[in-house]
C-alpha cells in the first residue's frame, strides 16, 4: 500500500463516505440489537440491507471517481 494524498480527495466524495459510514453503521447496529432482542428476521434483514447498500455504493463510487 502506498501513501494516500488527501489533497486530491474531493469534498463531495469525502462527505459521501462520511454519510454512508454513519448511515450504514447505524442500520447495521440496529440489526445487531434486533437479533439480541430475539427479533432475528428483522435483524438479519437490516444487516443484509446495510451490507448490500455498502457494496452498491462502493461500486458506484469507484466507477464514478476512479
XYZ file of N, CA and C in Angstrom, residues 8-50:
129
model
N -6.004 15.557 -2.982
C -6.709 15.331 -4.242
C -8.093 14.723 -4.018
N -8.463 14.470 -2.781
C -9.771 13.903 -2.476
C -10.824 15.006 -2.532
N -11.814 14.892 -3.421
C -12.850 15.933 -3.482
C -13.758 15.881 -2.253
N -14.260 17.059 -1.855
C -15.110 17.144 -0.678
C -16.390 16.340 -0.845
N -16.904 16.265 -2.080
C -18.136 15.511 -2.299
C -17.925 14.037 -1.970
N -16.800 13.502 -2.384
C -16.507 12.095 -2.114
C -16.281 11.861 -0.626
N -15.598 12.804 0.029
C -15.357 12.681 1.464
C -16.669 12.691 2.245
N -17.533 13.665 1.947
C -18.806 13.759 2.657
C -19.709 12.569 2.350
N -19.671 12.089 1.122
C -20.436 10.900 0.763
C -19.975 9.711 1.602
N -18.687 9.556 1.757
C -18.157 8.467 2.574
C -18.558 8.581 4.035
N -18.540 9.800 4.564
C -18.932 10.005 5.960
C -20.400 9.652 6.162
N -21.258 10.125 5.263
C -22.690 9.848 5.407
C -23.000 8.366 5.229
N -22.334 7.723 4.289
C -22.547 6.287 4.099
C -22.091 5.523 5.344
N -20.930 5.896 5.894
C -20.419 5.224 7.087
C -21.375 5.389 8.266
N -21.859 6.612 8.484
C -22.763 6.849 9.610
C -24.106 6.155 9.416
N -24.656 6.263 8.217
C -25.965 5.667 7.959
C -25.945 4.158 8.015
N -24.990 3.562 7.325
C -24.932 2.100 7.295
C -24.507 1.528 8.641
N -23.646 2.241 9.341
C -23.264 1.789 10.678
C -24.450 1.773 11.627
N -25.295 2.792 11.519
C -26.490 2.842 12.368
C -27.455 1.713 12.039
N -27.695 1.480 10.748
C -28.617 0.411 10.347
C -28.062 -0.954 10.752
N -26.753 -1.143 10.581
C -26.138 -2.415 10.962
C -26.252 -2.641 12.468
N -26.009 -1.597 13.258
C -26.120 -1.735 14.718
C -27.559 -1.991 15.152
N -28.526 -1.346 14.479
C -29.927 -1.631 14.784
C -30.255 -3.091 14.500
N -29.743 -3.608 13.401
C -29.952 -5.015 13.089
C -29.348 -5.926 14.139
N -28.158 -5.569 14.603
C -27.494 -6.353 15.645
C -28.316 -6.344 16.934
N -28.847 -5.166 17.299
C -29.665 -5.064 18.508
C -30.955 -5.868 18.371
N -31.553 -5.857 17.189
C -32.789 -6.626 16.978
C -32.531 -8.131 17.117
N -31.373 -8.583 16.663
C -31.049 -10.006 16.816
C -30.945 -10.369 18.295
N -30.302 -9.508 19.091
C -30.192 -9.789 20.526
C -31.530 -9.682 21.248
N -32.470 -8.914 20.692
C -33.800 -8.810 21.291
C -34.687 -9.991 20.928
N -34.209 -10.844 20.057
C -34.985 -12.010 19.680
C -35.754 -11.846 18.383
N -35.678 -10.679 17.777
C -36.360 -10.446 16.505
C -35.357 -10.704 15.381
N -35.076 -11.975 15.174
C -33.976 -12.384 14.303
C -34.239 -12.006 12.853
N -35.456 -12.198 12.380
C -35.729 -11.934 10.967
C -35.540 -10.444 10.636
N -36.020 -9.568 11.509
C -35.848 -8.132 11.286
C -34.371 -7.759 11.368
N -33.658 -8.323 12.316
C -32.236 -8.025 12.469
C -31.418 -8.463 11.278
N -31.676 -9.664 10.797
C -30.941 -10.160 9.632
C -31.284 -9.333 8.402
N -32.543 -8.921 8.274
C -32.943 -8.080 7.141
C -32.214 -6.744 7.171
N -32.170 -6.096 8.323
C -31.478 -4.809 8.429
C -29.986 -4.950 8.131
N -29.370 -5.986 8.670
C -27.948 -6.181 8.427
C -27.685 -6.504 6.960
N -28.542 -7.286 6.348
C -28.374 -7.622 4.931
C -28.533 -6.396 4.050
N -29.522 -5.566 4.351
C -29.724 -4.342 3.570
C -28.509 -3.433 3.686
N -27.955 -3.292 4.875
C -26.796 -2.419 5.032
C -25.582 -2.952 4.279
